[in-house]
XYZ file of N, CA and C in Angstrom:
207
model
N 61.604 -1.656 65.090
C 60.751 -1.813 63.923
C 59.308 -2.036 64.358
N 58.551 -1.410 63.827
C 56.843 -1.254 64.208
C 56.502 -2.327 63.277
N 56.138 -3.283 63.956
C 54.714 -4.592 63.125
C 53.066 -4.505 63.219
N 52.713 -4.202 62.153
C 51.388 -3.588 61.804
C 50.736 -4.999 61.056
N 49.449 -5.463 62.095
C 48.847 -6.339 61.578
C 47.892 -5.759 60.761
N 47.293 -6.019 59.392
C 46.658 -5.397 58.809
C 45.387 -6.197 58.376
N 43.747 -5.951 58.970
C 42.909 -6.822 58.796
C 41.685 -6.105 57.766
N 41.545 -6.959 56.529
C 40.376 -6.303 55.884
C 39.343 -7.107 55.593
N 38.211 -6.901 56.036
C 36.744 -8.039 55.963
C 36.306 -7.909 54.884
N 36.805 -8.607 53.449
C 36.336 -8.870 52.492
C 34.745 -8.585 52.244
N 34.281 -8.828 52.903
C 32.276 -9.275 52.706
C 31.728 -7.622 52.910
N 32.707 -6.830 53.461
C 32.474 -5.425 53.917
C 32.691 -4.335 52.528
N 34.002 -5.089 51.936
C 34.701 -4.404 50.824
C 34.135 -4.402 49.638
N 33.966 -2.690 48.928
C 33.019 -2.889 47.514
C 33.892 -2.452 46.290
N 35.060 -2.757 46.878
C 36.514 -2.570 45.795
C 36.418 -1.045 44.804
N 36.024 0.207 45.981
C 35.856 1.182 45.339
C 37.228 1.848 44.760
N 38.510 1.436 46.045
C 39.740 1.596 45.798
C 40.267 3.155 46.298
N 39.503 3.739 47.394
C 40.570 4.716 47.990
C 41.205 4.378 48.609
N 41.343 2.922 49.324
C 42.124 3.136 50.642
C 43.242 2.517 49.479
N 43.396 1.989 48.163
C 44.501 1.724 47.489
C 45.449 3.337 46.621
N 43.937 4.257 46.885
C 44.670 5.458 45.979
C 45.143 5.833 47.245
N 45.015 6.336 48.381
C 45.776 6.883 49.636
C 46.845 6.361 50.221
N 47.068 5.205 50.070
C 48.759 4.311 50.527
C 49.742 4.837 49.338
N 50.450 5.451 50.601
C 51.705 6.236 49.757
C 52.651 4.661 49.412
N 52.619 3.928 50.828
C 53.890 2.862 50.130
C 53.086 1.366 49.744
N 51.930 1.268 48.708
C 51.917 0.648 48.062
C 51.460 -0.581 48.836
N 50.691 -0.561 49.746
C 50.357 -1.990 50.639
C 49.039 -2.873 50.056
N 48.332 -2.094 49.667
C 46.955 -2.495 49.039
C 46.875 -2.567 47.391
N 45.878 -3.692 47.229
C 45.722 -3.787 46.101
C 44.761 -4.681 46.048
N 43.578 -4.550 44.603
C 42.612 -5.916 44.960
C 42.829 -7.142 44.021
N 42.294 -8.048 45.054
C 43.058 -9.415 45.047
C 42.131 -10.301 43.896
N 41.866 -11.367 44.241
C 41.590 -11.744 43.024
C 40.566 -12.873 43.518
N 40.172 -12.594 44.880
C 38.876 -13.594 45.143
C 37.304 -12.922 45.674
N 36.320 -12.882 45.048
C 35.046 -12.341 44.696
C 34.308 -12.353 45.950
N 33.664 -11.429 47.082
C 33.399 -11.955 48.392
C 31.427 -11.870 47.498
N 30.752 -12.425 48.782
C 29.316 -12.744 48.455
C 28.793 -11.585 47.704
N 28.689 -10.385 47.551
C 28.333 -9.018 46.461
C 28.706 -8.964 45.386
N 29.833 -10.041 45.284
C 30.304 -9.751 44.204
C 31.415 -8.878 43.118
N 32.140 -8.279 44.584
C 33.221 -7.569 44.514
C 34.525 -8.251 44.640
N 35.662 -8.095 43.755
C 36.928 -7.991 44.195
C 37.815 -7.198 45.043
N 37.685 -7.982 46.712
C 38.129 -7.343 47.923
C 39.280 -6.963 47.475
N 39.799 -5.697 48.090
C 41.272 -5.395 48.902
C 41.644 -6.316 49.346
N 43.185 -6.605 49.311
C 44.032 -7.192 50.336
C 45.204 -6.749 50.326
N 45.865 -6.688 51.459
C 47.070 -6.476 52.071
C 48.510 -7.415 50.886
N 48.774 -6.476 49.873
C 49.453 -7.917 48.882
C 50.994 -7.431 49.673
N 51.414 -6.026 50.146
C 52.767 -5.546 50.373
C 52.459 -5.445 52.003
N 52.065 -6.573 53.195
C 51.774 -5.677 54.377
C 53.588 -5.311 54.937
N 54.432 -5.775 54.825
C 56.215 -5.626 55.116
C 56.060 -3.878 54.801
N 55.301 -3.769 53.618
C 55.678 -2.005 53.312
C 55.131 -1.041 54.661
N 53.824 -1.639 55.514
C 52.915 -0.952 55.754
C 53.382 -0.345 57.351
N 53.561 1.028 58.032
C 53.927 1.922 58.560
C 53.036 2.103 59.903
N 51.925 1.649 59.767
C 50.502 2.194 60.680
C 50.100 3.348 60.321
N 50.209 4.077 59.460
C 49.050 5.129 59.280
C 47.711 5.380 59.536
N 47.493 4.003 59.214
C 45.812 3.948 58.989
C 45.306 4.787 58.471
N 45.441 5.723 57.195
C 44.747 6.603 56.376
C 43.853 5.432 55.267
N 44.479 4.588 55.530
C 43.346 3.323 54.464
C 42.456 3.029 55.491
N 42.012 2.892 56.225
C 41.219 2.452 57.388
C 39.955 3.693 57.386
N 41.228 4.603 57.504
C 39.816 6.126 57.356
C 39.179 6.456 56.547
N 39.980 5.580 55.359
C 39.199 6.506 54.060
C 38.169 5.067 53.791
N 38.308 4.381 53.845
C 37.241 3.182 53.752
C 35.579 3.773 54.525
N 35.249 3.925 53.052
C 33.773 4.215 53.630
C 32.924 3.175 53.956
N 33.374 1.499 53.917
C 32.507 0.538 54.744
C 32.939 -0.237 55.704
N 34.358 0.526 56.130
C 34.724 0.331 57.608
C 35.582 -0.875 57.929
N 35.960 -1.521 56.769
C 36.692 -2.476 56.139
C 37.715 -2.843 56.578
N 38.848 -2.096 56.938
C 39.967 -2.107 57.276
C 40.169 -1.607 58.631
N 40.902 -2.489 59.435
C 41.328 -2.211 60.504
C 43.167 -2.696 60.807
N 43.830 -1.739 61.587
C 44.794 -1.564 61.847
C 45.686 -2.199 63.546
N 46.457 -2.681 63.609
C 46.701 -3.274 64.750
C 48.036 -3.206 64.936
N 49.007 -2.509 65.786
C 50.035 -2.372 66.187
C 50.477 -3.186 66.657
């Protein structure tokens, strides 16, 4: 079984929500605490679902998400 640590820097995140439309199994979703901009970050609410793809990592256009095997 592959364990995928999944890290997203809130203060980075502008809760545009591709890397939540591109997860086929449902790992992302935004959470419910406001970082300094004023956005509701992403967070990892399903990481047990999450595979390593990292297609959320790529599609994050502020570099937000990072992936760790």
């Amino acid at each position: 079984e592959i364990t995928v640590k999944i890290t997203i820097n809130a203060e980075f995140c502008k809760s545009c929500g591709l890397c939540i439309d591109v997860c086929k199994r449902d790992v992302l979703e935004i959470g419910p605490e406001t970082n300094s901009k004023g956005y509701r970050a992403v967070v990892a609410a399903h990481p047990e679902h999450c595979v390593g793809c990292s297609v959320c990592a790529v599609m994050c256009p502020e570099g937000a998400i990072a992936l760790k095997k």
